[in-house]
mmCIF file of C-alpha atoms in Angstrom:
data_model
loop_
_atom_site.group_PDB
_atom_site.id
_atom_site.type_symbol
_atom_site.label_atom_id
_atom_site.label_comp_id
_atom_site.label_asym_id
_atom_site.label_seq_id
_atom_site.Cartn_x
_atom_site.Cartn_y
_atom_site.Cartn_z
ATOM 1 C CA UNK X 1 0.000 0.000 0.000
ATOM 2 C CA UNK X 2 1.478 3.051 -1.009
ATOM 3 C CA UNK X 3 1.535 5.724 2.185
ATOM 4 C CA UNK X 4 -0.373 8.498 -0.129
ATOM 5 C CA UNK X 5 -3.350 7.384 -1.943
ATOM 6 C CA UNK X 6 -4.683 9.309 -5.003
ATOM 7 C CA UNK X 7 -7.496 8.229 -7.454
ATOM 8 C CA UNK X 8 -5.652 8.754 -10.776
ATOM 9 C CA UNK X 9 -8.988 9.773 -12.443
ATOM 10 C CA UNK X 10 -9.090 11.137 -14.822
ATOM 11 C CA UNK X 11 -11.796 13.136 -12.655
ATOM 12 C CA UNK X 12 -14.116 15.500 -15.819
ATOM 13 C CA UNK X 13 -15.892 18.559 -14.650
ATOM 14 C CA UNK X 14 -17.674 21.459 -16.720
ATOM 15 C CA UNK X 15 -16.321 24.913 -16.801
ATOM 16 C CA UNK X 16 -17.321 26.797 -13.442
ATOM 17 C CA UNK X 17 -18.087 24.128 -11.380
ATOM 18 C CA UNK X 18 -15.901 23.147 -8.510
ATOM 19 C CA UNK X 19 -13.371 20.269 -8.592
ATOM 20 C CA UNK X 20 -12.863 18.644 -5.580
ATOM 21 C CA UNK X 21 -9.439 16.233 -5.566
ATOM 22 C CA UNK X 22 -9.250 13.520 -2.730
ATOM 23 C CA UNK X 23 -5.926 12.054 -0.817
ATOM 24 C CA UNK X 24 -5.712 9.934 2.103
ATOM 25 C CA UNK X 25 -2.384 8.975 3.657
ATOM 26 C CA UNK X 26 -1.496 5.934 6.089
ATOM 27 C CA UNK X 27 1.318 7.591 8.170
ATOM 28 C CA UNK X 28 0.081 9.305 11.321
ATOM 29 C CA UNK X 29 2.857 10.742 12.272
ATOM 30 C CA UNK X 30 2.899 13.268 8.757
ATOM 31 C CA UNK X 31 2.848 16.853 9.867
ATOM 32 C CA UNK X 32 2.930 18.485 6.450
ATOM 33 C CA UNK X 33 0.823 18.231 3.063
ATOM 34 C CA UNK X 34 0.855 19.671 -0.244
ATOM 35 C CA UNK X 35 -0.673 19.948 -3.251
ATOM 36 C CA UNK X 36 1.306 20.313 -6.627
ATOM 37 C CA UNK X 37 -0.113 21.137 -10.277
ATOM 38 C CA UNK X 38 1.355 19.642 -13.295
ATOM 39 C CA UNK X 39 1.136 19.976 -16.571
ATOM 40 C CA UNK X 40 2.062 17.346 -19.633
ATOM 41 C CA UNK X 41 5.619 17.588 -20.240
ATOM 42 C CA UNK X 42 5.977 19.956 -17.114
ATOM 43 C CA UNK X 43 7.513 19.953 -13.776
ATOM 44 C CA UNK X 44 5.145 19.666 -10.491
ATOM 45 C CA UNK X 45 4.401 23.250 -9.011
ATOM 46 C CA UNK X 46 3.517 24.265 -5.632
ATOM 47 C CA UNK X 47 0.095 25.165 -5.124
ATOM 48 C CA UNK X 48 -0.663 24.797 -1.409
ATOM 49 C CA UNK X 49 0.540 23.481 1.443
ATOM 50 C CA UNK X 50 -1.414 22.777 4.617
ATOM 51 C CA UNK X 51 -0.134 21.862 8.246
ATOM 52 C CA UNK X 52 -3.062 21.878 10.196
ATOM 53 C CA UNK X 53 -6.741 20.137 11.174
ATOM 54 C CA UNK X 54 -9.713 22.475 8.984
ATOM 55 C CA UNK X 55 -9.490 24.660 6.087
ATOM 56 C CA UNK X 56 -6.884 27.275 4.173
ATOM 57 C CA UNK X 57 -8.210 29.027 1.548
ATOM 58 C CA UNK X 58 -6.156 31.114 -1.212
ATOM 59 C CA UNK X 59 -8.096 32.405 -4.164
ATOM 60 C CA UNK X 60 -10.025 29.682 -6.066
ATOM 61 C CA UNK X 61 -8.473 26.975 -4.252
ATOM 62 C CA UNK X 62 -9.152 25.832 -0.806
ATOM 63 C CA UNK X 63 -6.852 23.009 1.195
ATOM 64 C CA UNK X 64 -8.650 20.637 3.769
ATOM 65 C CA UNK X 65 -6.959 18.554 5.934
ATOM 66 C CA UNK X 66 -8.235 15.978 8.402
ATOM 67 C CA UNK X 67 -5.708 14.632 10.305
ATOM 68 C CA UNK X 68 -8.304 12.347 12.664
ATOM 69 C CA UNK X 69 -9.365 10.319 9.239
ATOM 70 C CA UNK X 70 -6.039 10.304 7.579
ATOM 71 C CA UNK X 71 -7.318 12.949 4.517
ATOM 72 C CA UNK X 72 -6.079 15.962 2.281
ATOM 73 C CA UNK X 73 -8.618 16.998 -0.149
ATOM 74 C CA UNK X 74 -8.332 20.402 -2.745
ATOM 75 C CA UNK X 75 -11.120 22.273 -4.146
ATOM 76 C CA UNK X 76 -10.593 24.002 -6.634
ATOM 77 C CA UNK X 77 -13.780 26.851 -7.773
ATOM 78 C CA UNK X 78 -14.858 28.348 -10.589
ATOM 79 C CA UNK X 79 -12.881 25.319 -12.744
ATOM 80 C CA UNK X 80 -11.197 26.516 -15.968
ATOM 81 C CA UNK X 81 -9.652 24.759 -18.873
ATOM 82 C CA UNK X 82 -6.566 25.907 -17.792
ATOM 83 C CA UNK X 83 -6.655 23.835 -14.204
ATOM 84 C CA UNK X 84 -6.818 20.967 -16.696
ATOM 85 C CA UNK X 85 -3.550 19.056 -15.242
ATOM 86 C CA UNK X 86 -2.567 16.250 -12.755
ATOM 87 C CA UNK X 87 -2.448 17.095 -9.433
ATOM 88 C CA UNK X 88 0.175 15.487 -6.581
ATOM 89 C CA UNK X 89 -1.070 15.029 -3.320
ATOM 90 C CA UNK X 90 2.598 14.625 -0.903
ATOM 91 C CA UNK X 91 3.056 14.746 2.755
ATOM 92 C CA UNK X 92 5.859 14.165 5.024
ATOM 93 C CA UNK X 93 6.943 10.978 6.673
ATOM 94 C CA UNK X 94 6.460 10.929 10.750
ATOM 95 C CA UNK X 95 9.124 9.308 12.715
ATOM 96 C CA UNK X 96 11.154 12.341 12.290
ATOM 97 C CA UNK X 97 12.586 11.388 8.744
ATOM 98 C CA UNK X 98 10.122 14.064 7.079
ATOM 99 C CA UNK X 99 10.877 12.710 3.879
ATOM 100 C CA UNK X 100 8.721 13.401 1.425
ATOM 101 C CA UNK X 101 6.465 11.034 -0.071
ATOM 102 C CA UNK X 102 3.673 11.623 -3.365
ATOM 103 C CA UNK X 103 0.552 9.816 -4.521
ATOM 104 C CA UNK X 104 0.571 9.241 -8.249
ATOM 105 C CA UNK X 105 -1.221 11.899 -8.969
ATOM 106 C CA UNK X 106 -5.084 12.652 -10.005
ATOM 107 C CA UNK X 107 -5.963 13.496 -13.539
ATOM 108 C CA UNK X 108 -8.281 16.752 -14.282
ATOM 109 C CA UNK X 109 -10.248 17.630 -17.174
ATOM 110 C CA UNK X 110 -12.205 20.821 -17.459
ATOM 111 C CA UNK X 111 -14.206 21.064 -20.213
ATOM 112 C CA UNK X 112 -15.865 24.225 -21.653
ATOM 113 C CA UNK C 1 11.506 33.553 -7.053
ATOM 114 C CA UNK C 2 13.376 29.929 -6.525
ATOM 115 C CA UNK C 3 15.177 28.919 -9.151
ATOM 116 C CA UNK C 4 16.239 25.522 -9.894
ATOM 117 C CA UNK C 5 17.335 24.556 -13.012
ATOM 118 C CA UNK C 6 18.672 20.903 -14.818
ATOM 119 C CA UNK C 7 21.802 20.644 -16.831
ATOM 120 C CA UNK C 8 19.544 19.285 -19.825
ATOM 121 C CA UNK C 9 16.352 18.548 -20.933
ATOM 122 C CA UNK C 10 16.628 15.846 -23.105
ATOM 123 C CA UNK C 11 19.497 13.304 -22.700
ATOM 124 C CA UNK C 12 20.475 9.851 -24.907
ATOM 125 C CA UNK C 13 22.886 7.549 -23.760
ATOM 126 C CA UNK C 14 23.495 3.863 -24.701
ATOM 127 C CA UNK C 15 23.981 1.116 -21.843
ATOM 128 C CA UNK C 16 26.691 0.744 -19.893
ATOM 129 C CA UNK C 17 27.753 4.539 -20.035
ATOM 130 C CA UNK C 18 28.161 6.885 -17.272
ATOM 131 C CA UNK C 19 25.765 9.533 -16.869
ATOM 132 C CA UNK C 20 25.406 12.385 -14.876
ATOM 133 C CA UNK C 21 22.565 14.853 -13.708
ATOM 134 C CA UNK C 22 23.418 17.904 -12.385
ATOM 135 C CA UNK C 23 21.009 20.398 -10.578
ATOM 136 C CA UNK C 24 21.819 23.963 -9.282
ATOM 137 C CA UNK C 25 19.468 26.088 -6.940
ATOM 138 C CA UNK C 26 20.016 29.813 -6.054
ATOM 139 C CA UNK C 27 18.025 30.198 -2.809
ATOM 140 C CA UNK C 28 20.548 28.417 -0.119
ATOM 141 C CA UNK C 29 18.546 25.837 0.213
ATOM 142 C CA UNK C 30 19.760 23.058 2.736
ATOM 143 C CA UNK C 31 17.884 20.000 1.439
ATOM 144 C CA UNK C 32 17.770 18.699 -2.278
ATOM 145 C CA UNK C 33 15.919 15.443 -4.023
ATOM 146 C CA UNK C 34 16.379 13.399 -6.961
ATOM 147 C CA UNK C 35 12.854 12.061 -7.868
ATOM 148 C CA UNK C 36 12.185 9.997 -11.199
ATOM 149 C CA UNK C 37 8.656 9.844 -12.649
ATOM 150 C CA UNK C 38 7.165 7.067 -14.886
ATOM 151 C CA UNK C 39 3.710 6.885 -16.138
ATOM 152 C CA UNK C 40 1.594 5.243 -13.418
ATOM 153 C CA UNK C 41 4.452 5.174 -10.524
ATOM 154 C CA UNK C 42 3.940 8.787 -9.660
ATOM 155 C CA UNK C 43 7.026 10.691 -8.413
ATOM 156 C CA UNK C 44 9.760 8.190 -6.413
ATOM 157 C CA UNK C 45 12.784 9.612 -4.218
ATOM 158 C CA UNK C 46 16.412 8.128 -5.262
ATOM 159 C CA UNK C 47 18.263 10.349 -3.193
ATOM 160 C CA UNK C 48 18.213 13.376 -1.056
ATOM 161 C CA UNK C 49 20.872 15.157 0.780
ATOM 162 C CA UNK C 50 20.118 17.726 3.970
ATOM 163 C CA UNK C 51 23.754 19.396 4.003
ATOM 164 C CA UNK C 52 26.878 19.606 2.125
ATOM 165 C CA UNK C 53 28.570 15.813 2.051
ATOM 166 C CA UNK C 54 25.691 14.211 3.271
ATOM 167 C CA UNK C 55 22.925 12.279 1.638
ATOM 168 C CA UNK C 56 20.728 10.129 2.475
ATOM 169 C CA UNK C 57 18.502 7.191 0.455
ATOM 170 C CA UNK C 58 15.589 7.869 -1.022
ATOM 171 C CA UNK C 59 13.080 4.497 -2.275
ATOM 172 C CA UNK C 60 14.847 3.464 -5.091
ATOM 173 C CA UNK C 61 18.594 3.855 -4.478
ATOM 174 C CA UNK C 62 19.804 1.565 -6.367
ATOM 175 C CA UNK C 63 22.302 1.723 -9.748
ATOM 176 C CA UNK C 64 22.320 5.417 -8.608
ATOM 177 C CA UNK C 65 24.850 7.644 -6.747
ATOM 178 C CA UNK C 66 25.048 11.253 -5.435
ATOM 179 C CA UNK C 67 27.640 14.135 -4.756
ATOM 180 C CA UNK C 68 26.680 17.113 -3.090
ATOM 181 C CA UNK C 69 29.845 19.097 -3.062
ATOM 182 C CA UNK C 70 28.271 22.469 -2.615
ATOM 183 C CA UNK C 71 25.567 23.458 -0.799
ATOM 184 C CA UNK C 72 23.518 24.784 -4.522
ATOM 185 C CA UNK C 73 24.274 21.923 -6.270
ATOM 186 C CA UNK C 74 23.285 17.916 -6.204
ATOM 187 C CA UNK C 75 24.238 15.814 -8.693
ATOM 188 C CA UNK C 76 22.577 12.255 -9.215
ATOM 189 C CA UNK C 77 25.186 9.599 -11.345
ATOM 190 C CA UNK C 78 24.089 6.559 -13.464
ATOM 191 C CA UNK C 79 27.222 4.151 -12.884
ATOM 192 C CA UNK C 80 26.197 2.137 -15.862
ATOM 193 C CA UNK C 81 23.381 3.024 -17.331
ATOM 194 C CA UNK C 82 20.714 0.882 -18.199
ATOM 195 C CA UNK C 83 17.420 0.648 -20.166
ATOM 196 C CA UNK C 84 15.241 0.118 -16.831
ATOM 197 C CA UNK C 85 16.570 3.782 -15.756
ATOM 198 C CA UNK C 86 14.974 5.460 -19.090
ATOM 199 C CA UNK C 87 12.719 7.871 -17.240
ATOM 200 C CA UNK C 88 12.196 11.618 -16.205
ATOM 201 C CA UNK C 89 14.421 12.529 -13.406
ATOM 202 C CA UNK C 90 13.400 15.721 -11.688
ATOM 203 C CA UNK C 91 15.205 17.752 -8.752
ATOM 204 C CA UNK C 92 13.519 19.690 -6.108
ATOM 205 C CA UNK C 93 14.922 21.541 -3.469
ATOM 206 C CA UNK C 94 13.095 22.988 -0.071
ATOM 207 C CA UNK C 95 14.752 25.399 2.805
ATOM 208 C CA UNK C 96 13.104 22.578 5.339
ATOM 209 C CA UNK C 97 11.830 19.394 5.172
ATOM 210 C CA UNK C 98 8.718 20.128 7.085
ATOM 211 C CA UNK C 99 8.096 22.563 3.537
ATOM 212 C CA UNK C 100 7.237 22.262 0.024
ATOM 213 C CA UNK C 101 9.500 21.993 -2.364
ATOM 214 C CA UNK C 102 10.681 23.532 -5.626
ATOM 215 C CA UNK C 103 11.780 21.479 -8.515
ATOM 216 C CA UNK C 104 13.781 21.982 -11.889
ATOM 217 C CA UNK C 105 12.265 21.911 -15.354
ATOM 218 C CA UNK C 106 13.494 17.972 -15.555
ATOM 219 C CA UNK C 107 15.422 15.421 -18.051
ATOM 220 C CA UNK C 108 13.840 13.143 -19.850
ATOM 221 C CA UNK C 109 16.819 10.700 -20.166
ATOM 222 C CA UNK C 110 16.691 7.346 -22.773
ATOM 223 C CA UNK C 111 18.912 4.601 -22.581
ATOM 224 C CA UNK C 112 19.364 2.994 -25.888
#
């Protein structure tokens, strides 16, 4: 079992709606989480990272993170064709090793 | 802005050569990673180092080698090359392990 779970999708939703991505992890002792966007052909990109239990919000995207059921979700509002990528769900190893692990990935597709 | 950039973006060797992947990052960064990324195995860590002269093993360590010589640079070597190591190898770098991280543009790298 890998220690970050992802559905790799692809996950299809219409222009303005809201795309919400899912992540669970098996580690308890993670502390931190992230989110990355990437593009075909293009390197993962930071778009949010979360540390603690409830929400962080910045601009259309919003971070959840639920440490008591293991879970990282994104939701991303107002969907364009341009958020059409894969996105990484990674946390942090407990145990004090922090290494950094990443699910494979979820496939988007925003269609006009 | 971080910057971390790849040596090259494309790379062809044949099997059995020597290869080497050099990264450079320009914010002082203490910790770098070597990831390599194949369709439906998601991002997986060779190698990271924390300081200057030390590294550590990532999940897949083997038929690869570091040097970290400088505290900007990390360099991940192929001692002999072989098909099963044709892949994308991305580098990342964070200030912290406990943060997210910022990786290069990538090599896609094909052993013939």
């Amino acid at each position: 079992q890998k220690e970050v779970e992802q559905n790799s999708g692809p996950l299809s939703v219409p222009e303005g709606a809201i795309a919400s991505l899912n992540c669970t992890y098996s580690d308890r002792g993670s502390q931190s989480f992230f989110w990355y966007r990437q593009y075909s052909g293009k390197s993962p990109e930071l778009i949010m990272s979360i540390y603690s239990n409830g929400d962080k919000e910045d601009g259309r995207f919003t971070a959840q993170l639920n440490k008591a059921s293991q879970y990282v979700s994104l939701l991303i509002r107002d969907s364009q064709p341009s958020d059409s990528a894969t996105y990484l769900c990674a946390g942090t190893r407990g145990g004090g090793s922090y290494i950094p692990t990443f699910g494979r990935g979820t496939s988007l597709i925003v269609h006009p | 802005d971080v910057k971390v950039t790849q040596s090259s973006r494309y790379l062809v060797k044949r099997t059995g050569e020597k290869v080497f992947l050099e990264c450079v990052q320009d914010m002082d960064h203490e910790n770098m990673f070597w990831y390599r990324q194949d369709p439906g195995l998601g991002l997986r860590l060779i190698y990271f180092s924390y300081d200057v002269k030390m590294k550590e093993k990532g999940d897949i360590p083997e038929g690869y080698s570091v040097s970290r010589e400088k505290k900007e640079r990390f360099s991940l070597i192929l001692e002999s090359a072989s098909t099963s190591q044709t892949s994308m190898y991305l580098c990342a770098s964070s200030i912290n392990r406990l943060y997210e991280q910022y990786f290069g543009p990538g090599t896609r790298l094909t052993v013939t």
